[in-house]
mmCIF file with all atom_site columns, C-alpha atoms in Angstrom:
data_model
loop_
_atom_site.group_PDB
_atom_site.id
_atom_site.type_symbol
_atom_site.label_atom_id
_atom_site.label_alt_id
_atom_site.label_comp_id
_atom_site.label_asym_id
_atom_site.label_entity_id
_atom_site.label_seq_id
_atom_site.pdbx_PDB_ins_code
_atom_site.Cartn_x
_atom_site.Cartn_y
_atom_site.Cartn_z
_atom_site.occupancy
_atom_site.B_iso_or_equiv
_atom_site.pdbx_formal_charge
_atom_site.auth_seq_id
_atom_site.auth_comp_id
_atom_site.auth_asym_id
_atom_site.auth_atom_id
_atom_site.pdbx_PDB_model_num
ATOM 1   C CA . UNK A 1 1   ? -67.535 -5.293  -236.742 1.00 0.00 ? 1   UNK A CA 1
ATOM 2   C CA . UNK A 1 2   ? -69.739 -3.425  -239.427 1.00 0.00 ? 2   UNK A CA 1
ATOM 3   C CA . UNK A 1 3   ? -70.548 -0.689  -237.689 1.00 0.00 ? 3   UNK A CA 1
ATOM 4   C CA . UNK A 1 4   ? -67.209 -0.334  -236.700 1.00 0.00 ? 4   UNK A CA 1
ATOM 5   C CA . UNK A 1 5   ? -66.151 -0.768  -239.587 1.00 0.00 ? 5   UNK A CA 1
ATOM 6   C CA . UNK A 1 6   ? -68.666 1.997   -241.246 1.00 0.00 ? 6   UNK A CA 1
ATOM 7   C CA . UNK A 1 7   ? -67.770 4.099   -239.051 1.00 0.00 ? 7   UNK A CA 1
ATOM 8   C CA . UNK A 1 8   ? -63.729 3.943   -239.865 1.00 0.00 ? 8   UNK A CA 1
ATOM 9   C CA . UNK A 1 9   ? -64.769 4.716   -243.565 1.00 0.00 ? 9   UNK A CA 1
ATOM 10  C CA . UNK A 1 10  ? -67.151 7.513   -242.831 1.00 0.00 ? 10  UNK A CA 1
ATOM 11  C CA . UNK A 1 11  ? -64.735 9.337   -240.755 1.00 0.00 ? 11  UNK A CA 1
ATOM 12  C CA . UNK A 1 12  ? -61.786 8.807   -243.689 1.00 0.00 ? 12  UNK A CA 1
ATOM 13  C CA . UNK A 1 13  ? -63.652 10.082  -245.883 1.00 0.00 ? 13  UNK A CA 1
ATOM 14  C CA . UNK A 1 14  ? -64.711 12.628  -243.897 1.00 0.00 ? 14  UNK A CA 1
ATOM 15  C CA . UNK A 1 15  ? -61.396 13.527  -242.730 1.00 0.00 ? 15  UNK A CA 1
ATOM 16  C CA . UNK A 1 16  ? -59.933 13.283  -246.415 1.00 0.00 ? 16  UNK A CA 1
ATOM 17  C CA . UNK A 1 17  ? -62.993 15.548  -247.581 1.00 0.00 ? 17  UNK A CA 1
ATOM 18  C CA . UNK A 1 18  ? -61.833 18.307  -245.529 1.00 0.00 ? 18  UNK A CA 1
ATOM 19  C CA . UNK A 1 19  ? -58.593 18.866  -247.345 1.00 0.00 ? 19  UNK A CA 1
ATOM 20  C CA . UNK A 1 20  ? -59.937 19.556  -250.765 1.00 0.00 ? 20  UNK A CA 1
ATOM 21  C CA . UNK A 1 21  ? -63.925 20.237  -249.863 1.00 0.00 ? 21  UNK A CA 1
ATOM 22  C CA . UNK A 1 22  ? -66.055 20.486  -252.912 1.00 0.00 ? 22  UNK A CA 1
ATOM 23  C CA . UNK A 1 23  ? -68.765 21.749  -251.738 1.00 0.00 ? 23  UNK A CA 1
ATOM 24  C CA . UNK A 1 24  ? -71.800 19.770  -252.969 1.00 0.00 ? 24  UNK A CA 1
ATOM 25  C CA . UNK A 1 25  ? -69.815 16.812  -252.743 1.00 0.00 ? 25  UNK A CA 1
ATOM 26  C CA . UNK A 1 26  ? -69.000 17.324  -249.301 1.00 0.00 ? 26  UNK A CA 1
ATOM 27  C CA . UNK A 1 27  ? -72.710 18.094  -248.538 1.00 0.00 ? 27  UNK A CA 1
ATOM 28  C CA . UNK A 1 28  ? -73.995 14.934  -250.268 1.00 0.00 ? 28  UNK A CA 1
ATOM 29  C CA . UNK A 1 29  ? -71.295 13.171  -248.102 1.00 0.00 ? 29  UNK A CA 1
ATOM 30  C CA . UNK A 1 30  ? -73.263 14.321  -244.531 1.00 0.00 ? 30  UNK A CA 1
ATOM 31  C CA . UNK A 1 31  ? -76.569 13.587  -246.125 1.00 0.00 ? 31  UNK A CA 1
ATOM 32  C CA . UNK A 1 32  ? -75.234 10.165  -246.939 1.00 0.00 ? 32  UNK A CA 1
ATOM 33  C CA . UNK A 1 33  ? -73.765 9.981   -243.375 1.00 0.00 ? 33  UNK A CA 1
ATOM 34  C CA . UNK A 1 34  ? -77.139 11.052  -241.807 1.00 0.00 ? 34  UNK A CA 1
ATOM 35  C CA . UNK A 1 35  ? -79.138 8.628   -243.683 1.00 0.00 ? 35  UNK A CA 1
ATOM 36  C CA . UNK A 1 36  ? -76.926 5.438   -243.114 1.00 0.00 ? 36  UNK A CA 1
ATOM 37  C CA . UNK A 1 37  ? -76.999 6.400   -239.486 1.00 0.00 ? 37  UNK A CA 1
ATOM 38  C CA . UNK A 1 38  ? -80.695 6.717   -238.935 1.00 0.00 ? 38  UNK A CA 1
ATOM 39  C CA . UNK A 1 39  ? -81.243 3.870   -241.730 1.00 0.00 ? 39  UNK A CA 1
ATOM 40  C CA . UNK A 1 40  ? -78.626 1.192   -240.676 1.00 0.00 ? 40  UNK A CA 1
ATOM 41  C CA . UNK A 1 41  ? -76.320 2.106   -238.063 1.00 0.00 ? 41  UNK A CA 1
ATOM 42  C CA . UNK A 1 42  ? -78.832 3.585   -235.173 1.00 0.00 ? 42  UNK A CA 1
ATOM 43  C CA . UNK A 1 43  ? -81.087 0.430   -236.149 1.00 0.00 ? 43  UNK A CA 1
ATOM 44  C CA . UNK A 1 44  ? -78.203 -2.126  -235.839 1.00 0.00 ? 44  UNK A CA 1
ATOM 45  C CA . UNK A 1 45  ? -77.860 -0.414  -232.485 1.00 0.00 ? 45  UNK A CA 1
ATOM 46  C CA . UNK A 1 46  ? -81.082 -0.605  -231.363 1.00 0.00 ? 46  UNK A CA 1
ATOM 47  C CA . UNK A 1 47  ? -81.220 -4.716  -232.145 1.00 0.00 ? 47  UNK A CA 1
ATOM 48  C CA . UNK A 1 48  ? -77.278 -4.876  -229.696 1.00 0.00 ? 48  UNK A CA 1
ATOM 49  C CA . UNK A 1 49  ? -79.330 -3.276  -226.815 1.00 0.00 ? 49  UNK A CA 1
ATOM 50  C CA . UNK A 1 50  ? -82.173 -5.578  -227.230 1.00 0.00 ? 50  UNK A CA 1
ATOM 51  C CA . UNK A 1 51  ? -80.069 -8.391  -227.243 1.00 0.00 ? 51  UNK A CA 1
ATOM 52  C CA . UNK A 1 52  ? -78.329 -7.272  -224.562 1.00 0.00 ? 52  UNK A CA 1
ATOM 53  C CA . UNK A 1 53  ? -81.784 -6.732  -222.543 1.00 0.00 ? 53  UNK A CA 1
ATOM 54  C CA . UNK A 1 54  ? -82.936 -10.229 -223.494 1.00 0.00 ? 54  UNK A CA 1
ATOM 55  C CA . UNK A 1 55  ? -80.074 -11.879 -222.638 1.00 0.00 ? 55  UNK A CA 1
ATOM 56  C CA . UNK A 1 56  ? -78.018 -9.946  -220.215 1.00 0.00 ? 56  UNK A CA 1
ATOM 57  C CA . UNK A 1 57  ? -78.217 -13.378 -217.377 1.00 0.00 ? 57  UNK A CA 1
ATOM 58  C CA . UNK A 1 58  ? -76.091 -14.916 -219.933 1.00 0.00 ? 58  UNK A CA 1
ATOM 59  C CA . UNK A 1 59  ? -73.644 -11.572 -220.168 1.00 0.00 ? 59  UNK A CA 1
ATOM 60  C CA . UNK A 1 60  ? -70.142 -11.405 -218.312 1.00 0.00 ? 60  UNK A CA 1
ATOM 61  C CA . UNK A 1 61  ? -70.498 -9.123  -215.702 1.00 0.00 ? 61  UNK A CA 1
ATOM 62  C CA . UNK A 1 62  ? -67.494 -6.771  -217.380 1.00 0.00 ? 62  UNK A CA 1
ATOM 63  C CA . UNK A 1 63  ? -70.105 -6.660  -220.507 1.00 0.00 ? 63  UNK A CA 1
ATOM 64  C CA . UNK A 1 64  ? -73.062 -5.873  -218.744 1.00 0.00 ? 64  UNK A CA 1
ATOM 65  C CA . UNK A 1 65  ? -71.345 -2.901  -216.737 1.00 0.00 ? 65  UNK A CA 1
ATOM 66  C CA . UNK A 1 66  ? -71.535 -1.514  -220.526 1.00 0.00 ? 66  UNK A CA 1
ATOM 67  C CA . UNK A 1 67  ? -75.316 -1.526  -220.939 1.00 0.00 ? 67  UNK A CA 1
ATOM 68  C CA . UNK A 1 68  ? -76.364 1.974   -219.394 1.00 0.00 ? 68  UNK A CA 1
ATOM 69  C CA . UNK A 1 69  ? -73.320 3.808   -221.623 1.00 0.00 ? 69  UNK A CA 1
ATOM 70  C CA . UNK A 1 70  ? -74.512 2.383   -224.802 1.00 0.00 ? 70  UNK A CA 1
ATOM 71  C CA . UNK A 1 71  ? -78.414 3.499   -224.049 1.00 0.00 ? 71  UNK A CA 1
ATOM 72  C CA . UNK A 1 72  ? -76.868 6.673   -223.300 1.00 0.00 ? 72  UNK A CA 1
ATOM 73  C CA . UNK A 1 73  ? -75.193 6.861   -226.760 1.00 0.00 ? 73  UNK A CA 1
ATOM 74  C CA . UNK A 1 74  ? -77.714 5.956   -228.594 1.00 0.00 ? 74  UNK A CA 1
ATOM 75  C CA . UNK A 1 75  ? -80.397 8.160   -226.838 1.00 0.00 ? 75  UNK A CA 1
ATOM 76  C CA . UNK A 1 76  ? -77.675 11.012  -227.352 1.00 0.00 ? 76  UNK A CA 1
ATOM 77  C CA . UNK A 1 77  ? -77.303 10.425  -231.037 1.00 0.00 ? 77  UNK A CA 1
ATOM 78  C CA . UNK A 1 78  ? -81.468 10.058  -231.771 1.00 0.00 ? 78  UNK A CA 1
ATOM 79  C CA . UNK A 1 79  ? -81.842 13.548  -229.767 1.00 0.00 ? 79  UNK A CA 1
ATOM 80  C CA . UNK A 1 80  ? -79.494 14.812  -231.947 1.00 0.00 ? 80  UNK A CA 1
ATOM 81  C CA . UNK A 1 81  ? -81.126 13.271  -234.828 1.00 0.00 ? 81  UNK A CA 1
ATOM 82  C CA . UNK A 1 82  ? -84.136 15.230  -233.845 1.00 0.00 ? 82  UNK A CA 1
ATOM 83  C CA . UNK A 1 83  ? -82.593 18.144  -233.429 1.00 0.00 ? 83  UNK A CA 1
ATOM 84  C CA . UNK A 1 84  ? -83.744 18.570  -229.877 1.00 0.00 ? 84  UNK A CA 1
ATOM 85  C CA . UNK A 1 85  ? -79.979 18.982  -227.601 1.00 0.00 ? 85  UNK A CA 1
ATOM 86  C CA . UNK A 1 86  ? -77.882 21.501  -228.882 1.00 0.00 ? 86  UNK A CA 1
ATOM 87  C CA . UNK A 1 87  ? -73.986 20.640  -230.149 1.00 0.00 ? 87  UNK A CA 1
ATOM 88  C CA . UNK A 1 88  ? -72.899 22.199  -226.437 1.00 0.00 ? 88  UNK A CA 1
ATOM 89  C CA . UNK A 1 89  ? -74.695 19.359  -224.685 1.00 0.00 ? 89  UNK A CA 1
ATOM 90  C CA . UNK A 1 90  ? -74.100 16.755  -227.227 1.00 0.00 ? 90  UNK A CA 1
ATOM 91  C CA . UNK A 1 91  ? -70.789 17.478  -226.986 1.00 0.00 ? 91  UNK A CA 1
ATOM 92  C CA . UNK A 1 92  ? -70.740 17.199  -223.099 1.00 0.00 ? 92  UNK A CA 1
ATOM 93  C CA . UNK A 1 93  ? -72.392 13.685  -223.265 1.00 0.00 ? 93  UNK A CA 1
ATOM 94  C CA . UNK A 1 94  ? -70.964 10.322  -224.554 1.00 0.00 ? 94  UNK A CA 1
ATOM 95  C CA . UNK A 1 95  ? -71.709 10.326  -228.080 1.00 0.00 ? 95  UNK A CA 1
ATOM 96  C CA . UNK A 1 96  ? -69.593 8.728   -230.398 1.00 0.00 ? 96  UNK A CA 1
ATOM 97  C CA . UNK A 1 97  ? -68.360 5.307   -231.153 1.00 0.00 ? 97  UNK A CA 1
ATOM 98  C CA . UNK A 1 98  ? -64.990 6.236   -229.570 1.00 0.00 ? 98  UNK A CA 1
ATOM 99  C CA . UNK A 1 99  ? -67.393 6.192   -226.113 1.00 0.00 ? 99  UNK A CA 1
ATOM 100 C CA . UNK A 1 100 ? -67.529 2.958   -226.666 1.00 0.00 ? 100 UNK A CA 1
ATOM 101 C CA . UNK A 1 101 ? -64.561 1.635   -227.479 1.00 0.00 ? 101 UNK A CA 1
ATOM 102 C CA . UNK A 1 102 ? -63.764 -0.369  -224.195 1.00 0.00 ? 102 UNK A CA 1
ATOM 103 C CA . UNK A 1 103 ? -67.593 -2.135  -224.688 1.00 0.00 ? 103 UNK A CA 1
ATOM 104 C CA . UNK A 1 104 ? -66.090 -3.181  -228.190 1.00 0.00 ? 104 UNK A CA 1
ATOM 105 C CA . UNK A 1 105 ? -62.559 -4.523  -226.095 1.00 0.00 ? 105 UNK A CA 1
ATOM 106 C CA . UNK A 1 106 ? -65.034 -6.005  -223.606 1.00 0.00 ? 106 UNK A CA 1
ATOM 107 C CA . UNK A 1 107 ? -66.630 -8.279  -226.155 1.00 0.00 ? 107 UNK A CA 1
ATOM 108 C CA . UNK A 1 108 ? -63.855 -9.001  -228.196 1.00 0.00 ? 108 UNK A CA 1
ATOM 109 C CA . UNK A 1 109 ? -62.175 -10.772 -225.475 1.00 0.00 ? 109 UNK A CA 1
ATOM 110 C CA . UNK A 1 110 ? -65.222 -12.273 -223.883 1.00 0.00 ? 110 UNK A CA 1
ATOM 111 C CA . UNK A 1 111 ? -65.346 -13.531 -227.352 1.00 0.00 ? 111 UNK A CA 1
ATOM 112 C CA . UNK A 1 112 ? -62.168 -15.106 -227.429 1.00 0.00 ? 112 UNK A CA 1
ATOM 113 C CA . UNK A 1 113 ? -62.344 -16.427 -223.919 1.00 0.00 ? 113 UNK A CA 1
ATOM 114 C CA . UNK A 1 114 ? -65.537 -18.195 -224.893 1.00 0.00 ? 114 UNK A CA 1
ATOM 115 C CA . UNK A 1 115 ? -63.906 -19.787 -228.056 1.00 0.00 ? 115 UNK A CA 1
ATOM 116 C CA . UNK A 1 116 ? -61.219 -20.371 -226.808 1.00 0.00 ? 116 UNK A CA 1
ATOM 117 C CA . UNK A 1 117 ? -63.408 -22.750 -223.661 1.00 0.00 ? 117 UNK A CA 1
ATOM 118 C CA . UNK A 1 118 ? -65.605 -24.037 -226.851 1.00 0.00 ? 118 UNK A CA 1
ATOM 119 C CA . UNK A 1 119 ? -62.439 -25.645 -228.698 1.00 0.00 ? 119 UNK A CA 1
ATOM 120 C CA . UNK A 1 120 ? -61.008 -26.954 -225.322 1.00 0.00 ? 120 UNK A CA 1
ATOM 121 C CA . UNK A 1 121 ? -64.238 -29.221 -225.145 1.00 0.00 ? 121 UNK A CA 1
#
């Protein structure tokens, strides 16, 4: 939910920055973006795939299936970090959090399912 959720407002913003750029503003924005990637987002990340790795017996199979795409993502993103794919192939390769939109729908309902089992006793 947070990093959705960070997400949502960086891309407002971003989208709302466009309109009426002010320059430095605009560029403070990205360095902002950059930093809350590689400082929270990326690491918050990291932690879902280890989890996912440590406990992926106890996974639905529909959630697991989503393991490989979110490595990819995140590998795609730290290259980029790094500076070492260019925007072509970034561009060619999952890379965003839209990518992963039906791993989000995937655990939402597992979610539900599972509470829903839990209250039922």
């Amino acid at each position: 939910e947070e990093i959705k959720a960070k997400d949502k407002i960086r891309s407002d913003i971003s989208n709302s920055s466009a309109n009426g750029k002010n320059d430095d503003l605009f560029s403070q924005g990205i360095e902002y973006d950059n930093s809350q990637l590689r400082d929270e987002i990326m690491p918050a990340y990291e932690r879902m795939i280890q989890i996912m790795r440590d406990n992926n017996w106890l996974a639905e199979e529909s959630t697991r299936k989503y393991l490989p795409l979110l490595i990819k993502v995140v590998e795609v993103w730290k290259r980029d970090h790094k500076k070492v794919i260019s925007n072509q192939v970034r561009l060619s390769l999952p890379h965003s959090d839209k990518d992963l939109q039906g791993f989000y729908d995937d655990l939402e309902y597992n979610l539900k399912v599972l509470r829903s089992k839990v209250k039922k006793g």
